[in-house]
mmCIF file of C-alpha atoms in Angstrom:
data_model
loop_
_atom_site.group_PDB
_atom_site.id
_atom_site.type_symbol
_atom_site.label_atom_id
_atom_site.label_comp_id
_atom_site.label_asym_id
_atom_site.label_seq_id
_atom_site.Cartn_x
_atom_site.Cartn_y
_atom_site.Cartn_z
ATOM 1 C CA MET A 257 0.000 0.000 0.000
ATOM 2 C CA GLN A 258 1.397 3.386 -0.956
ATOM 3 C CA LEU A 259 0.917 6.082 1.669
ATOM 4 C CA THR A 260 1.398 9.800 1.205
ATOM 5 C CA VAL A 261 4.085 11.189 3.526
ATOM 6 C CA ALA A 262 4.047 14.731 2.086
ATOM 7 C CA ARG A 263 2.741 16.898 -0.706
ATOM 8 C CA ILE A 264 5.075 19.285 -2.496
ATOM 9 C CA GLY A 265 4.060 22.856 -1.794
ATOM 10 C CA ARG A 266 5.295 26.149 -3.151
ATOM 11 C CA ALA A 267 8.723 26.752 -4.629
ATOM 12 C CA HIS A 268 11.171 28.517 -2.320
ATOM 13 C CA GLY A 269 14.028 30.464 -3.847
ATOM 14 C CA LEU A 270 15.619 30.017 -7.275
ATOM 15 C CA ARG A 271 17.496 26.724 -6.903
ATOM 16 C CA GLY A 272 14.600 24.271 -6.807
ATOM 17 C CA GLU A 273 13.915 24.113 -3.081
ATOM 18 C CA VAL A 274 10.291 23.321 -2.180
ATOM 19 C CA ALA A 275 8.158 23.557 0.947
ATOM 20 C CA LEU A 276 6.484 20.334 2.071
ATOM 21 C CA ASP A 277 2.981 19.835 3.432
ATOM 22 C CA LEU A 278 3.782 16.944 5.763
ATOM 23 C CA ARG A 279 1.588 13.876 6.286
ATOM 24 C CA THR A 280 4.078 12.023 8.473
ATOM 25 C CA ASP A 281 5.006 12.302 12.127
ATOM 26 C CA THR A 282 8.623 11.362 11.367
ATOM 27 C CA PRO A 283 9.905 13.675 8.622
ATOM 28 C CA GLU A 284 13.461 13.375 9.981
ATOM 29 C CA GLU A 285 13.332 9.653 9.098
ATOM 30 C CA ARG A 286 11.488 9.955 5.786
ATOM 31 C CA PHE A 287 13.515 12.811 4.307
ATOM 32 C CA VAL A 288 17.130 11.887 5.027
ATOM 33 C CA VAL A 289 19.652 12.885 2.383
ATOM 34 C CA GLY A 290 19.792 10.127 -0.202
ATOM 35 C CA ALA A 291 16.250 8.842 0.433
ATOM 36 C CA VAL A 292 14.416 7.983 -2.775
ATOM 37 C CA LEU A 293 10.680 8.679 -2.769
ATOM 38 C CA SER A 294 8.053 7.556 -5.237
ATOM 39 C CA THR A 295 5.563 10.121 -6.470
ATOM 40 C CA GLU A 296 1.916 10.373 -7.405
ATOM 41 C CA PRO A 297 1.611 10.883 -10.292
ATOM 42 C CA ALA A 298 4.367 8.331 -10.852
ATOM 43 C CA ALA A 299 5.665 10.105 -13.971
ATOM 44 C CA ARG A 300 7.019 12.953 -11.798
ATOM 45 C CA GLY A 301 9.412 10.738 -9.873
ATOM 46 C CA PRO A 302 11.096 9.072 -8.239
ATOM 47 C CA LEU A 303 12.794 11.923 -6.365
ATOM 48 C CA THR A 304 16.051 11.738 -4.396
ATOM 49 C CA VAL A 305 16.440 13.971 -1.325
ATOM 50 C CA ALA A 306 19.520 16.170 -1.774
ATOM 51 C CA GLY A 307 19.062 18.420 1.264
ATOM 52 C CA THR A 308 16.608 19.414 3.990
ATOM 53 C CA ARG A 309 16.108 22.231 6.436
ATOM 54 C CA THR A 310 13.403 23.551 8.710
ATOM 55 C CA GLN A 311 12.418 27.130 9.305
ATOM 56 C CA HIS A 312 9.683 28.194 11.721
ATOM 57 C CA GLY A 313 8.459 24.602 11.922
ATOM 58 C CA ARG A 314 8.152 24.220 8.145
ATOM 59 C CA TRP A 315 10.147 21.636 6.172
ATOM 60 C CA TYR A 316 12.006 22.623 2.997
ATOM 61 C CA VAL A 317 13.621 20.035 0.744
ATOM 62 C CA THR A 318 15.811 20.031 -2.334
ATOM 63 C CA PHE A 319 15.650 17.038 -4.648
ATOM 64 C CA ALA A 320 18.431 16.024 -7.021
ATOM 65 C CA GLN A 321 15.983 16.028 -9.943
ATOM 66 C CA ILE A 322 14.610 19.554 -9.299
ATOM 67 C CA THR A 323 17.306 22.103 -10.092
ATOM 68 C CA ASP A 324 15.500 25.434 -10.559
ATOM 69 C CA ARG A 325 12.398 27.384 -9.582
ATOM 70 C CA THR A 326 10.537 26.573 -12.804
ATOM 71 C CA MET A 327 10.886 22.840 -12.190
ATOM 72 C CA ALA A 328 9.925 23.314 -8.522
ATOM 73 C CA GLU A 329 6.765 25.210 -9.459
ATOM 74 C CA ALA A 330 5.808 22.454 -11.912
ATOM 75 C CA MET A 331 6.059 19.866 -9.098
ATOM 76 C CA ARG A 332 3.609 21.659 -6.792
ATOM 77 C CA GLY A 333 0.861 19.294 -5.640
ATOM 78 C CA THR A 334 2.904 16.152 -6.290
ATOM 79 C CA GLU A 335 2.455 13.585 -3.533
ATOM 80 C CA LEU A 336 5.502 11.846 -2.067
ATOM 81 C CA VAL A 337 4.600 8.241 -1.288
ATOM 82 C CA VAL A 338 6.148 5.243 0.461
ATOM 83 C CA ASP A 339 5.178 1.583 0.701
ATOM 84 C CA GLU A 340 3.704 0.757 4.121
ATOM 85 C CA GLU A 341 1.332 -1.926 5.377
ATOM 86 C CA GLY A 342 -0.017 -0.385 8.559
ATOM 87 C CA SER A 343 0.829 1.837 11.464
ATOM 88 C CA GLU A 344 3.099 0.433 14.157
ATOM 89 C CA GLU A 345 1.790 2.864 16.776
ATOM 90 C CA GLU A 346 -1.044 1.923 19.103
ATOM 91 C CA ASP A 347 -3.093 5.105 18.578
ATOM 92 C CA ALA A 348 -2.196 6.038 14.998
ATOM 93 C CA TRP A 349 -3.902 4.844 11.823
ATOM 94 C CA TYR A 350 -3.391 5.285 8.131
ATOM 95 C CA PRO A 351 -6.348 6.423 6.005
ATOM 96 C CA HIS A 352 -6.607 3.041 4.271
ATOM 97 C CA GLU A 353 -6.998 1.357 7.683
ATOM 98 C CA LEU A 354 -9.974 3.592 8.565
ATOM 99 C CA ALA A 355 -11.844 3.518 5.244
ATOM 100 C CA GLY A 356 -14.652 0.978 5.349
ATOM 101 C CA LEU A 357 -14.956 0.802 9.138
ATOM 102 C CA ARG A 358 -18.478 0.663 10.573
ATOM 103 C CA ALA A 359 -19.329 3.750 12.657
ATOM 104 C CA GLU A 360 -21.328 3.071 15.803
ATOM 105 C CA HIS A 361 -22.726 5.411 18.443
ATOM 106 C CA VAL A 362 -21.592 4.779 22.037
ATOM 107 C CA ASP A 363 -25.096 3.370 22.649
ATOM 108 C CA GLY A 364 -24.613 0.785 19.860
ATOM 109 C CA ARG A 365 -26.684 2.399 17.076
ATOM 110 C CA LEU A 366 -25.266 2.207 13.547
ATOM 111 C CA LEU A 367 -24.242 5.694 12.370
ATOM 112 C CA GLY A 368 -22.805 4.769 8.985
ATOM 113 C CA GLU A 369 -19.450 3.958 7.425
ATOM 114 C CA ILE A 370 -16.101 5.751 7.472
ATOM 115 C CA VAL A 371 -15.212 6.482 3.843
ATOM 116 C CA GLY A 372 -12.069 8.532 4.289
ATOM 117 C CA LEU A 373 -9.911 10.945 6.239
ATOM 118 C CA GLU A 374 -9.357 14.624 5.465
ATOM 119 C CA HIS A 375 -6.316 16.524 6.718
ATOM 120 C CA LEU A 376 -7.426 20.001 7.784
ATOM 121 C CA PRO A 377 -5.328 22.700 9.467
ATOM 122 C CA ALA A 378 -6.740 22.241 12.975
ATOM 123 C CA HIS A 379 -6.875 18.426 12.994
ATOM 124 C CA ASP A 380 -7.878 15.446 10.911
ATOM 125 C CA MET A 381 -11.540 14.763 10.146
ATOM 126 C CA LEU A 382 -13.142 11.371 9.585
ATOM 127 C CA VAL A 383 -15.453 11.348 6.585
ATOM 128 C CA LEU A 384 -18.643 9.551 7.614
ATOM 129 C CA ARG A 385 -21.268 8.373 5.141
ATOM 130 C CA GLU A 386 -24.489 8.191 7.118
ATOM 131 C CA PRO A 387 -27.145 5.563 6.273
ATOM 132 C CA ASP A 388 -29.183 8.119 4.263
ATOM 133 C CA GLY A 389 -26.082 8.941 2.179
ATOM 134 C CA ALA A 390 -25.253 12.249 3.891
ATOM 135 C CA ARG A 391 -21.537 13.026 4.133
ATOM 136 C CA THR A 392 -20.458 14.326 7.536
ATOM 137 C CA LEU A 393 -17.029 15.427 8.735
ATOM 138 C CA VAL A 394 -16.319 14.194 12.269
ATOM 139 C CA PRO A 395 -13.400 15.703 14.222
ATOM 140 C CA PHE A 396 -10.915 12.873 14.782
ATOM 141 C CA VAL A 397 -10.344 13.643 18.458
ATOM 142 C CA ARG A 398 -10.560 11.238 21.396
ATOM 143 C CA ALA A 399 -13.544 13.066 22.972
ATOM 144 C CA ILE A 400 -15.674 12.337 19.884
ATOM 145 C CA VAL A 401 -13.971 9.145 18.635
ATOM 146 C CA PRO A 402 -13.165 7.241 21.847
ATOM 147 C CA VAL A 403 -12.685 3.838 20.178
ATOM 148 C CA VAL A 404 -10.940 2.846 16.953
ATOM 149 C CA ASP A 405 -11.064 -0.931 16.576
ATOM 150 C CA VAL A 406 -9.483 -1.728 13.199
ATOM 151 C CA PRO A 407 -9.380 -5.521 13.763
ATOM 152 C CA GLY A 408 -13.044 -5.402 14.852
ATOM 153 C CA GLY A 409 -13.967 -3.284 11.812
ATOM 154 C CA ARG A 410 -15.501 -0.386 13.726
ATOM 155 C CA VAL A 411 -15.114 3.039 15.272
ATOM 156 C CA VAL A 412 -17.253 4.260 18.146
ATOM 157 C CA LEU A 413 -18.466 7.859 18.034
ATOM 158 C CA ASP A 414 -19.771 10.053 20.850
ATOM 159 C CA PRO A 415 -20.857 13.102 18.827
ATOM 160 C CA PRO A 416 -22.276 16.248 20.421
ATOM 161 C CA GLY A 417 -25.881 17.016 19.518
ATOM 162 C CA GLY A 418 -26.275 18.234 15.972
ATOM 163 C CA LEU A 419 -22.860 17.154 14.656
ATOM 164 C CA LEU A 420 -24.315 14.448 12.429
ATOM 165 C CA ALA A 421 -26.688 15.320 9.586
ATOM 166 C CA SER A 422 -29.188 12.809 10.975
ATOM 167 C CA ASP A 423 -29.120 14.640 14.330
ATOM 168 C CA ALA A 424 -29.466 18.249 13.124
ATOM 169 C CA ALA A 425 -32.619 18.757 15.222
ATOM 170 C CA ASN A 426 -30.544 18.309 18.397
ATOM 171 C CA LEU A 427 -27.960 20.985 17.620
ATOM 172 C CA VAL A 428 -26.388 22.227 20.850
ATOM 173 C CA VAL A 429 -25.801 25.977 20.917
ATOM 174 C CA SER A 430 -23.872 27.392 23.845
ATOM 175 C CA ASP A 431 -24.448 30.842 25.332
ATOM 176 C CA GLU A 432 -21.061 31.925 23.942
ATOM 177 C CA THR A 433 -22.186 31.326 20.366
ATOM 178 C CA VAL A 434 -25.533 33.128 20.598
ATOM 179 C CA SER A 435 -25.424 36.724 19.422
ATOM 180 C CA PRO A 436 -27.012 39.371 21.717
ATOM 181 C CA ARG A 437 -29.708 39.976 19.073
ATOM 182 C CA ASP A 438 -30.671 36.250 19.072
ATOM 183 C CA ALA A 439 -30.761 36.169 22.894
ATOM 184 C CA ASP A 440 -33.495 38.816 22.946
ATOM 185 C CA ASP A 441 -35.842 36.654 20.831
#
């Protein structure tokens, strides 16, 4: 199984350096000088790491095959992939391990099926297809997803009222989110 460890971002400078949008927790292991990475689309690679640096928490990489800014700009959006079977960590999962899992409520009700994972700036979101076909993004945080049981083929969700499309009537609105105009009604 090929897993994305980064996506090439914007070009940086004139000599082909690129910023990376990381999808790995161990960039220092994945992007060592001399590492050869496959790409998606495959025709853009493979790429050999020639140098790395970090600045303000952002990773920048030069590849032997990308020698100037024009080439770097053309590579933007290319995914860097590696062959992996599954996560070795107890509380970490790859997207392919989550896709297809049955989603259950903490009370046992079927909520749907996990069809993917989206990487957003704040945190990852599980993509849930509810029984009626609605697509719902569920924050992948322990408070809402207390159980991930890949061998058992399920995740357990404890969503707040109104998070799921099928539960919109129970939307919970806190006093902090009500505008003064709405409070007068």
